[in-house]
Each structure stands twice: as structure tokens, then as C-alpha cells.
PDB file of C-alpha atoms in Angstrom:
ATOM      1  CA  LEU A  20     126.607  73.762  93.162  1.00 48.00           C
ATOM      2  CA  GLY A  21     128.399  71.476  95.546  1.00 37.00           C
ATOM      3  CA  GLY A  22     130.419  68.396  94.440  1.00 35.00           C
ATOM      4  CA  TRP A  23     129.605  64.922  93.579  1.00 37.00           C
ATOM      5  CA  GLN A  24     132.803  63.737  93.667  1.00 37.00           C
ATOM      6  CA  GLY A  25     132.076  61.394  96.800  1.00 39.00           C
ATOM      7  CA  ASN A  26     128.877  59.670  95.157  1.00 43.00           C
ATOM      8  CA  THR A  27     129.738  56.001  94.571  1.00 44.00           C
ATOM      9  CA  ASN A  28     127.072  55.937  91.952  1.00 46.00           C
ATOM     10  CA  SER A  29     129.194  55.311  88.591  1.00 46.00           C
ATOM     11  CA  SER A  30     126.515  56.909  86.611  1.00 57.00           C
ATOM     12  CA  VAL A  31     126.655  60.355  88.012  1.00 61.00           C
ATOM     13  CA  LEU A  32     129.723  62.356  86.480  1.00 70.00           C
ATOM     14  CA  PRO A  33     131.684  64.166  88.673  1.00 80.00           C
ATOM     15  CA  ALA A  34     131.213  68.191  89.021  1.00 82.00           C
ATOM     16  CA  CYS A  35     132.697  70.417  86.642  1.00 83.00           C
ATOM     17  CA  GLU A  36     134.850  73.554  87.437  1.00 84.00           C
ATOM     18  CA  PRO A  37     132.924  76.854  87.763  1.00 84.00           C
ATOM     19  CA  THR A  38     134.669  78.272  84.801  1.00 85.00           C
ATOM     20  CA  VAL A  39     132.873  75.582  82.843  1.00 85.00           C
ATOM     21  CA  CYS A  40     129.791  75.674  84.108  1.00 85.00           C
ATOM     22  CA  ILE A  41     129.361  79.795  83.315  1.00 86.00           C
ATOM     23  CA  GLN A  42     130.003  79.343  79.618  1.00 86.00           C
ATOM     24  CA  ASN A  43     127.019  79.854  77.272  1.00 85.00           C
ATOM     25  CA  THR A  44     127.806  76.743  75.555  1.00 84.00           C
ATOM     26  CA  THR A  45     127.195  74.239  78.679  1.00 83.00           C
ATOM     27  CA  GLN A  46     124.189  76.442  79.890  1.00 84.00           C
ATOM     28  CA  SER A  47     122.633  76.022  76.617  1.00 84.00           C
ATOM     29  CA  GLN A  48     122.517  71.968  77.448  1.00 84.00           C
ATOM     30  CA  ILE A  49     120.834  72.242  80.531  1.00 85.00           C
ATOM     31  CA  LEU A  50     118.083  69.461  80.945  1.00 84.00           C
ATOM     32  CA  ASN A  51     114.797  71.234  82.083  1.00 83.00           C
ATOM     33  CA  ASP A  52     111.888  69.249  81.206  1.00 83.00           C
ATOM     34  CA  LEU A  53     109.165  71.499  83.324  1.00 84.00           C
ATOM     35  CA  PRO A  54     107.994  73.388  80.201  1.00 85.00           C
ATOM     36  CA  HIS A  55     107.212  69.917  78.692  1.00 87.00           C
ATOM     37  CA  SER A  56     106.350  67.734  81.440  1.00 88.00           C
ATOM     38  CA  VAL A  57     102.626  66.254  82.652  1.00 90.00           C
ATOM     39  CA  SER A  58     102.568  68.703  85.482  1.00 88.00           C
ATOM     40  CA  MET A  59     102.659  71.727  83.609  1.00 91.00           C
ATOM     41  CA  PHE A  60      99.942  70.559  80.995  1.00 94.00           C
ATOM     42  CA  THR A  61      97.866  69.364  83.405  1.00 93.00           C
ATOM     43  CA  TYR A  62      98.426  72.860  85.292  1.00 93.00           C
ATOM     44  CA  VAL A  63      97.821  74.999  81.962  1.00 93.00           C
ATOM     45  CA  LEU A  64      94.721  72.561  80.954  1.00 95.00           C
ATOM     46  CA  SER A  65      93.066  72.554  84.234  1.00 95.00           C
ATOM     47  CA  THR A  66      93.447  76.345  84.886  1.00 94.00           C
ATOM     48  CA  GLY A  67      91.410  77.034  81.927  1.00 95.00           C
ATOM     49  CA  VAL A  68      88.782  74.393  82.241  1.00 96.00           C
ATOM     50  CA  TRP A  69      88.506  75.985  85.856  1.00 95.00           C
ATOM     51  CA  MET A  70      88.089  79.490  84.359  1.00 94.00           C
ATOM     52  CA  CYS A  71      85.517  78.338  81.739  1.00 96.00           C
ATOM     53  CA  LEU A  72      83.401  76.857  84.509  1.00 95.00           C
ATOM     54  CA  LYS A  73      83.488  79.666  86.335  1.00 94.00           C
ATOM     55  CA  ILE A  74      82.152  82.131  83.523  1.00 95.00           C
ATOM     56  CA  ILE A  75      79.516  79.047  82.438  1.00 96.00           C
ATOM     57  CA  HIS A  76      78.360  78.979  85.853  1.00 95.00           C
ATOM     58  CA  ASP A  77      77.667  82.724  86.683  1.00 94.00           C
ATOM     59  CA  ILE A  78      76.268  82.900  82.966  1.00 95.00           C
ATOM     60  CA  LEU A  79      73.575  80.009  83.657  1.00 94.00           C
ATOM     61  CA  ALA A  80      72.753  81.384  87.449  1.00 92.00           C
ATOM     62  CA  LEU A  81      72.030  85.141  85.743  1.00 92.00           C
ATOM     63  CA  ALA A  82      69.890  83.522  83.138  1.00 93.00           C
ATOM     64  CA  ASN A  83      67.652  82.162  86.250  1.00 88.00           C
ATOM     65  CA  GLN A  84      68.834  78.354  85.264  1.00 89.00           C
ATOM     66  CA  HIS A  85      67.738  75.578  87.886  1.00 87.00           C
ATOM     67  CA  GLU A  86      70.331  75.741  91.058  1.00 86.00           C
ATOM     68  CA  GLN A  87      70.659  71.925  90.536  1.00 87.00           C
ATOM     69  CA  ILE A  88      72.584  72.846  87.365  1.00 90.00           C
ATOM     70  CA  THR A  89      74.393  75.488  88.705  1.00 92.00           C
ATOM     71  CA  LEU A  90      75.396  73.895  91.901  1.00 90.00           C
ATOM     72  CA  SER A  91      76.627  70.923  89.757  1.00 90.00           C
ATOM     73  CA  ILE A  92      79.125  73.468  88.013  1.00 93.00           C
ATOM     74  CA  GLY A  93      80.142  74.532  91.052  1.00 92.00           C
ATOM     75  CA  PHE A  94      81.269  71.269  92.276  1.00 90.00           C
ATOM     76  CA  ALA A  95      82.770  70.458  89.347  1.00 92.00           C
ATOM     77  CA  SER A  96      84.635  73.640  89.336  1.00 93.00           C
ATOM     78  CA  ILE A  97      86.139  72.945  92.507  1.00 90.00           C
ATOM     79  CA  PHE A  98      87.257  69.424  91.655  1.00 89.00           C
ATOM     80  CA  ILE A  99      89.100  71.034  88.739  1.00 93.00           C
ATOM     81  CA  GLN A 100      90.479  73.734  90.954  1.00 91.00           C
ATOM     82  CA  MET A 101      91.754  70.813  93.237  1.00 89.00           C
ATOM     83  CA  LEU A 102      93.827  69.566  90.214  1.00 90.00           C
ATOM     84  CA  VAL A 103      94.950  72.987  89.588  1.00 92.00           C
ATOM     85  CA  VAL A 104      96.385  72.866  92.895  1.00 89.00           C
ATOM     86  CA  PHE A 105      98.396  69.418  92.686  1.00 88.00           C
ATOM     87  CA  SER A 106      99.938  69.995  89.312  1.00 90.00           C
ATOM     88  CA  GLY A 107     101.016  73.657  90.695  1.00 89.00           C
ATOM     89  CA  MET A 108     102.648  72.114  93.913  1.00 86.00           C
ATOM     90  CA  SER A 109     104.419  69.452  91.646  1.00 87.00           C
ATOM     91  CA  LEU A 110     105.567  72.704  89.518  1.00 87.00           C
ATOM     92  CA  ALA A 111     106.895  74.177  92.525  1.00 85.00           C
ATOM     93  CA  MET A 112     108.526  71.387  93.848  1.00 85.00           C
ATOM     94  CA  GLY A 113     110.430  70.673  90.398  1.00 86.00           C
ATOM     95  CA  ALA A 114     111.295  74.638  90.383  1.00 86.00           C
ATOM     96  CA  SER A 115     112.784  74.120  93.556  1.00 83.00           C
ATOM     97  CA  GLU A 116     115.165  71.233  92.612  1.00 83.00           C
ATOM     98  CA  VAL A 117     118.451  71.595  90.971  1.00 84.00           C
ATOM     99  CA  PHE A 118     118.939  71.012  86.770  1.00 86.00           C
ATOM    100  CA  ALA A 119     121.864  69.216  85.254  1.00 87.00           C
ATOM    101  CA  ALA A 120     123.955  70.149  82.176  1.00 87.00           C
ATOM    102  CA  SER A 121     126.464  66.980  80.840  1.00 84.00           C
ATOM    103  CA  VAL A 122     129.615  68.198  79.747  1.00 84.00           C
ATOM    104  CA  ASP A 123     130.895  65.057  77.617  1.00 78.00           C
ATOM    105  CA  GLU A 124     134.164  66.988  76.714  1.00 78.00           C
ATOM    106  CA  GLU A 125     135.014  67.352  80.220  1.00 73.00           C
ATOM    107  CA  SER A 126     133.498  64.299  81.476  1.00 80.00           C
ATOM    108  CA  CYS A 127     131.502  65.787  84.278  1.00 86.00           C
ATOM    109  CA  THR A 128     128.234  67.494  85.070  1.00 87.00           C
ATOM    110  CA  CYS A 129     127.211  71.041  85.835  1.00 88.00           C
ATOM    111  CA  TRP A 130     124.516  71.739  88.484  1.00 86.00           C
ATOM    112  CA  TYR A 131     122.239  74.836  88.387  1.00 87.00           C
ATOM    113  CA  LYS A 132     119.086  76.132  90.329  1.00 86.00           C
ATOM    114  CA  LEU A 133     117.194  79.135  90.233  1.00 84.00           C
ATOM    115  CA  PRO A 134     117.349  81.748  92.657  1.00 83.00           C
ATOM    116  CA  ASP A 135     115.288  81.280  95.912  1.00 76.00           C
ATOM    117  CA  PHE A 136     113.287  84.233  95.269  1.00 77.00           C
ATOM    118  CA  ASP A 137     112.116  82.872  92.003  1.00 81.00           C
ATOM    119  CA  VAL A 138     111.259  79.816  93.505  1.00 81.00           C
ATOM    120  CA  LEU A 139     109.182  81.235  96.190  1.00 78.00           C
ATOM    121  CA  LEU A 140     107.656  83.372  93.403  1.00 81.00           C
ATOM    122  CA  VAL A 141     106.516  80.216  91.699  1.00 82.00           C
ATOM    123  CA  SER A 142     105.466  78.494  94.410  1.00 81.00           C
ATOM    124  CA  SER A 143     103.249  81.424  95.803  1.00 81.00           C
ATOM    125  CA  THR A 144     100.785  80.903  92.799  1.00 85.00           C
ATOM    126  CA  PRO A 145      99.289  77.337  93.736  1.00 85.00           C
ATOM    127  CA  PHE A 146      99.783  78.144  97.726  1.00 82.00           C
ATOM    128  CA  LEU A 147      97.242  81.444  96.648  1.00 84.00           C
ATOM    129  CA  MET A 148      94.907  78.872  94.834  1.00 87.00           C
ATOM    130  CA  LEU A 149      95.168  76.241  97.572  1.00 84.00           C
ATOM    131  CA  TYR A 150      93.868  79.169 100.182  1.00 82.00           C
ATOM    132  CA  THR A 151      91.073  80.204  97.335  1.00 87.00           C
ATOM    133  CA  TYR A 152      90.012  76.294  97.204  1.00 87.00           C
ATOM    134  CA  MET A 153      89.597  75.639 100.777  1.00 83.00           C
ATOM    135  CA  ALA A 154      87.535  78.608 100.872  1.00 84.00           C
ATOM    136  CA  LYS A 155      85.535  77.964  97.817  1.00 87.00           C
ATOM    137  CA  LYS A 156      84.656  74.599  98.693  1.00 85.00           C
ATOM    138  CA  LYS A 157      82.960  75.586 102.198  1.00 83.00           C
ATOM    139  CA  ALA A 158      81.151  78.055 100.237  1.00 87.00           C
ATOM    140  CA  VAL A 159      79.623  75.485  97.592  1.00 87.00           C
ATOM    141  CA  ILE A 160      78.601  72.984  99.952  1.00 82.00           C
ATOM    142  CA  THR A 161      76.928  75.771 102.020  1.00 83.00           C
ATOM    143  CA  ALA A 162      75.321  76.947  99.004  1.00 85.00           C
ATOM    144  CA  VAL A 163      73.200  73.730  98.712  1.00 82.00           C
ATOM    145  CA  LEU A 164      71.318  74.668 101.897  1.00 78.00           C
ATOM    146  CA  SER A 165      71.135  78.368 101.500  1.00 79.00           C
ATOM    147  CA  GLY A 166      70.993  79.252  97.933  1.00 82.00           C
ATOM    148  CA  ASP A 167      73.588  79.476  94.831  1.00 87.00           C
ATOM    149  CA  TYR A 168      75.865  82.897  94.370  1.00 88.00           C
ATOM    150  CA  LEU A 169      77.580  84.439  91.587  1.00 90.00           C
ATOM    151  CA  TYR A 170      81.161  83.913  91.489  1.00 89.00           C
ATOM    152  CA  PHE A 171      82.317  86.909  89.737  1.00 87.00           C
ATOM    153  CA  GLN A 172      80.928  89.618  91.701  1.00 84.00           C
ATOM    154  CA  GLN A 173      81.002  90.371  95.369  1.00 82.00           C
ATOM    155  CA  TYR A 174      78.559  92.836  97.085  1.00 81.00           C
ATOM    156  CA  ASP A 175      78.634  95.365 100.118  1.00 81.00           C
ATOM    157  CA  VAL A 176      76.036  94.754 102.764  1.00 79.00           C
ATOM    158  CA  PRO A 177      74.953  96.766 105.538  1.00 78.00           C
ATOM    159  CA  LEU A 178      76.244  96.024 109.256  1.00 82.00           C
ATOM    160  CA  HIS A 179      72.970  95.438 110.701  1.00 78.00           C
ATOM    161  CA  LEU A 180      71.779  92.461 108.233  1.00 77.00           C
ATOM    162  CA  VAL A 181      75.199  90.841 108.695  1.00 79.00           C
ATOM    163  CA  ARG A 182      74.659  91.004 112.560  1.00 78.00           C
ATOM    164  CA  GLN A 183      71.096  89.568 111.910  1.00 77.00           C
ATOM    165  CA  SER A 184      72.305  86.964 109.890  1.00 75.00           C
ATOM    166  CA  SER A 185      74.908  85.435 111.953  1.00 72.00           C
ATOM    167  CA  GLY A 186      77.527  86.965 109.347  1.00 67.00           C
ATOM    168  CA  LEU A 187      80.003  87.962 111.835  1.00 67.00           C
ATOM    169  CA  SER A 188      80.389  84.329 113.332  1.00 69.00           C
ATOM    170  CA  THR A 189      80.512  82.671 110.094  1.00 70.00           C
ATOM    171  CA  SER A 190      82.136  85.468 107.515  1.00 71.00           C
ATOM    172  CA  THR A 191      79.556  84.657 104.885  1.00 77.00           C
ATOM    173  CA  LEU A 192      76.068  85.339 104.422  1.00 78.00           C
ATOM    174  CA  LEU A 193      75.411  81.785 102.658  1.00 77.00           C
ATOM    175  CA  THR A 194      73.402  80.965 105.562  1.00 72.00           C
ATOM    176  CA  VAL A 195      69.752  79.968 105.754  1.00 66.00           C
ATOM    177  CA  ASP A 196      68.381  82.791 108.094  1.00 69.00           C
ATOM    178  CA  VAL A 197      70.028  85.676 105.993  1.00 73.00           C
ATOM    179  CA  VAL A 198      67.405  88.746 106.829  1.00 68.00           C
ATOM    180  CA  GLY A 199      66.360  91.086 104.189  1.00 64.00           C
ATOM    181  CA  ASN A 200      65.123  94.759 103.926  1.00 56.00           C
ATOM    182  CA  ARG A 201      61.539  93.624 102.597  1.00 57.00           C
ATOM    183  CA  GLN A 202      59.432  90.863 102.104  1.00 60.00           C
ATOM    184  CA  THR A 203      59.316  88.960  98.250  1.00 57.00           C
ATOM    185  CA  GLU A 204      57.031  86.738  96.778  1.00 59.00           C
ATOM    186  CA  ASP A 205      59.733  85.004  94.897  1.00 60.00           C
ATOM    187  CA  GLN A 206      60.768  81.592  96.493  1.00 61.00           C
ATOM    188  CA  ARG A 207      64.137  80.005  95.883  1.00 62.00           C
ATOM    189  CA  PRO A 208      63.287  76.791  93.503  1.00 63.00           C
ATOM    190  CA  ARG A 209      64.739  73.884  96.107  1.00 65.00           C
ATOM    191  CA  VAL A 210      67.051  71.089  94.852  1.00 68.00           C
ATOM    192  CA  GLY A 211      65.534  67.535  94.165  1.00 70.00           C
ATOM    193  CA  GLN A 212      66.337  64.581  96.268  1.00 70.00           C
ATOM    194  CA  ASP A 213      68.577  62.510  93.709  1.00 73.00           C
ATOM    195  CA  PHE A 214      70.770  65.572  93.806  1.00 72.00           C
ATOM    196  CA  LEU A 215      70.972  66.022  97.446  1.00 68.00           C
ATOM    197  CA  ARG A 216      71.650  61.935  97.489  1.00 72.00           C
ATOM    198  CA  ARG A 217      75.000  62.721  95.814  1.00 73.00           C
ATOM    199  CA  ILE A 218      76.472  65.171  98.423  1.00 73.00           C
ATOM    200  CA  PRO A 219      77.448  62.404 100.919  1.00 76.00           C
ATOM    201  CA  PHE A 220      79.883  60.788  97.871  1.00 76.00           C
ATOM    202  CA  LEU A 221      80.587  64.136  97.081  1.00 73.00           C
ATOM    203  CA  LEU A 222      81.964  65.166 100.570  1.00 73.00           C
ATOM    204  CA  THR A 223      83.493  61.408 100.846  1.00 79.00           C
ATOM    205  CA  PHE A 224      85.581  61.807  97.879  1.00 74.00           C
ATOM    206  CA  SER A 225      86.770  65.609  98.820  1.00 72.00           C
ATOM    207  CA  ARG A 226      87.814  64.121 102.035  1.00 76.00           C
ATOM    208  CA  LEU A 227      90.141  61.450 100.172  1.00 78.00           C
ATOM    209  CA  SER A 228      91.569  64.392  98.057  1.00 75.00           C
ATOM    210  CA  ARG A 229      92.123  66.447 101.326  1.00 74.00           C
ATOM    211  CA  VAL A 230      94.555  63.649 102.396  1.00 78.00           C
ATOM    212  CA  ILE A 231      96.194  63.254  99.261  1.00 77.00           C
ATOM    213  CA  MET A 232      96.389  67.045  98.976  1.00 73.00           C
ATOM    214  CA  SER A 233      98.086  66.996 102.400  1.00 74.00           C
ATOM    215  CA  LEU A 234     100.580  64.998 101.540  1.00 76.00           C
ATOM    216  CA  MET A 235     101.441  66.824  98.437  1.00 74.00           C
ATOM    217  CA  ILE A 236     101.364  70.117 100.640  1.00 73.00           C
ATOM    218  CA  PHE A 237     103.902  68.324 102.808  1.00 75.00           C
ATOM    219  CA  LEU A 238     105.953  67.360  99.928  1.00 75.00           C
ATOM    220  CA  ALA A 239     106.130  70.655  98.372  1.00 74.00           C
ATOM    221  CA  ALA A 240     106.648  72.523 101.948  1.00 71.00           C
ATOM    222  CA  HIS A 241     109.730  70.361 102.257  1.00 71.00           C
ATOM    223  CA  SER A 242     111.657  71.201  99.332  1.00 73.00           C
ATOM    224  CA  ILE A 243     110.302  75.122  99.327  1.00 73.00           C
ATOM    225  CA  GLY A 244     110.809  75.769 103.042  1.00 72.00           C
ATOM    226  CA  ALA A 245     114.337  74.783 102.600  1.00 72.00           C
ATOM    227  CA  ARG A 246     114.831  77.506  99.725  1.00 73.00           C
ATOM    228  CA  LEU A 247     112.786  79.898 101.924  1.00 71.00           C
ATOM    229  CA  VAL A 248     115.348  79.246 105.092  1.00 71.00           C
ATOM    230  CA  ALA A 249     118.257  80.138 102.638  1.00 71.00           C
ATOM    231  CA  LEU A 250     116.459  83.172 101.507  1.00 70.00           C
ATOM    232  CA  VAL A 251     115.843  84.337 105.059  1.00 68.00           C
ATOM    233  CA  SER A 252     119.411  83.502 106.187  1.00 70.00           C
ATOM    234  CA  ILE A 253     121.201  85.532 102.957  1.00 69.00           C
ATOM    235  CA  VAL A 254     118.676  88.205 103.740  1.00 67.00           C
ATOM    236  CA  ALA A 255     119.568  88.285 107.634  1.00 65.00           C
ATOM    237  CA  SER A 256     123.498  88.614 106.752  1.00 70.00           C
ATOM    238  CA  ASP A 257     122.842  91.656 105.069  1.00 67.00           C
ATOM    239  CA  PRO A 258     122.603  94.487 107.915  1.00 62.00           C
ATOM    240  CA  ASN A 259     121.221  97.088 105.291  1.00 64.00           C
ATOM    241  CA  SER A 260     118.251  94.281 104.928  1.00 59.00           C
ATOM    242  CA  GLY A 261     116.521  94.678 108.230  1.00 59.00           C
ATOM    243  CA  VAL A 262     113.525  96.194 107.068  1.00 58.00           C
ATOM    244  CA  PHE A 263     112.775  93.677 104.273  1.00 60.00           C
ATOM    245  CA  LEU A 264     113.205  90.513 106.666  1.00 60.00           C
ATOM    246  CA  VAL A 265     110.651  91.818 108.996  1.00 60.00           C
ATOM    247  CA  VAL A 266     108.162  92.394 106.091  1.00 60.00           C
ATOM    248  CA  SER A 267     109.094  88.775 104.597  1.00 62.00           C
ATOM    249  CA  CYS A 268     108.367  87.293 108.145  1.00 62.00           C
ATOM    250  CA  TRP A 269     104.810  89.534 108.564  1.00 56.00           C
ATOM    251  CA  LEU A 270     103.938  88.249 104.771  1.00 60.00           C
ATOM    252  CA  LEU A 271     104.969  84.498 105.810  1.00 62.00           C
ATOM    253  CA  LEU A 272     102.469  84.804 108.881  1.00 57.00           C
ATOM    254  CA  LEU A 273      99.783  86.496 107.184  1.00 55.00           C
ATOM    255  CA  GLY A 274      99.847  83.494 104.448  1.00 58.00           C
ATOM    256  CA  ILE A 275      99.771  81.100 107.631  1.00 58.00           C
ATOM    257  CA  PHE A 276      96.742  82.704 108.853  1.00 53.00           C
ATOM    258  CA  MET A 277      94.831  83.043 106.063  1.00 53.00           C
ATOM    259  CA  PHE A 278      95.292  79.431 105.395  1.00 55.00           C
ATOM    260  CA  PHE A 279      93.868  78.288 108.777  1.00 53.00           C
ATOM    261  CA  LEU A 280      91.044  81.007 108.772  1.00 48.00           C
ATOM    262  CA  ALA A 281      89.951  79.512 105.749  1.00 48.00           C
ATOM    263  CA  ASP A 282      90.239  75.892 106.839  1.00 50.00           C
ATOM    264  CA  ILE A 283      88.085  76.686 109.957  1.00 43.00           C
ATOM    265  CA  GLY A 284      84.774  74.968 110.366  1.00 43.00           C
TER     266      GLY A 284
END
């Protein structure tokens, strides 16, 4: 990848010839710290903890535990999910960079990069997790007022109930004016005042984390976006890839639309 001969830094060796870089012995010396990096460890650990919290939340909710407990677990799960997004973005940035392999015999360095499509595939997971995090955060905050809900299950609801409950405008039935088919004697247990007093602090921490997350997204989009432009340029130069290019652009626009849709309100 390119030449570093013009670099005035004496610590950077000149680029090797392509015939040297394609050898298996040279490729076996590629320095790749991603599998053993802090980002990878945080990503795997936080993903496991996040999944466990979701399971524990639903088990306690089905066991009719107090909503103050289940909502606390819900808030903990969204903060852990935020760590998943942070570490995933960091891994995506690392995958979009170049990897070096020093050849001592030739006194030069070979530079390698992952294919553009593979980089976009790696970055799709943290961006999808970002979308689910933003939607989940809004739902958990709304659940404090309207009542907690199950994370693993989605329900089909009659349209006339959605219309009467302002579901069409809010895209959720986590509202205080949900209309049911019949009255019931069961009343939702109210959360305590001490729990409600913690909500402003949680929201303040959420806003601060959002600033950090926006910076992380900006840095990741800078490096990943360059690979996306490179991939689109290669595909566009192929006269037989018009359909693939159109589909890719529509998927990109759909992803951007979903991102802003989750952030409305």
C-alpha cells in the first residue's frame, strides 16, 4: 500500500517490493493487535454482560418482581450496551487501518489492509448496536412512567387500540393512555420516590455519554467512510455492477433513515 520513501521519519522503513509482500513468510509477520486489544476484550465482555442483564430482566419481570428492580436492571443494560457501541466503534476503526509487517532481511516494511467490503461488514455490527441502543434508551426512560416491558417478546396489537393510545404518533405503546379491551382490578405498582430522584442524574450521565459517543461516531465515520467511498468507486467503475451500486446506496440511505428515526424525540 503506497510508498513511505518520502517520509522523513527515520524510524519508518521504506516500503518493500510487491513480490516480497505476497510471500507467506512475510504475511505471517503481520502485526495485528486487534484480537488481543483492550477494545476486543471490552467488546466481548460487555456484550456478554448485556445479554445476561436482558435475560435476568425478563425473568424477574415474568416473576412479578417490583418494577423498581427490573427498571434498575434496564438502565444498567443500556449503559452496558453503550460500552458495546464504544468498543465496537473502536474495533471498526482499527479494522479500517493498515497493518504492517517488517522484513528485516530486506530492511523494509510491507503494508496490508482488509478489503473494503470486509471493513464495512465489521462496522455494520456496532452501527446496528448504536441504533438499538438509541431506541432502547428511549423505551426504558418511557417505561418509568407507563410501566416496564419484556425485552425478548414483541406483541401484535389491534390497530384501533394503537390509534386510541397515540401509538401512531409515538411509534410505541409505552404511554400512560394505553387503551385496553376490558377493565382490570390489577394495578401497576408504583416506583418509589427515591428511584425517581435518581432519574435526573441518569439522564445527565446519558447526555454526557452521548457527547462522547458522537465524537466516537465522528472518528469512526471518518475512517470507515473513506473505505465506503473507495468501495463505491470500485463498484461504479464496473459497467456490470449498476444494480449492486443502486442497492448499496438504498441500503445506506435506509441505515441513515433508521439512525435519525431512532433519535426523534
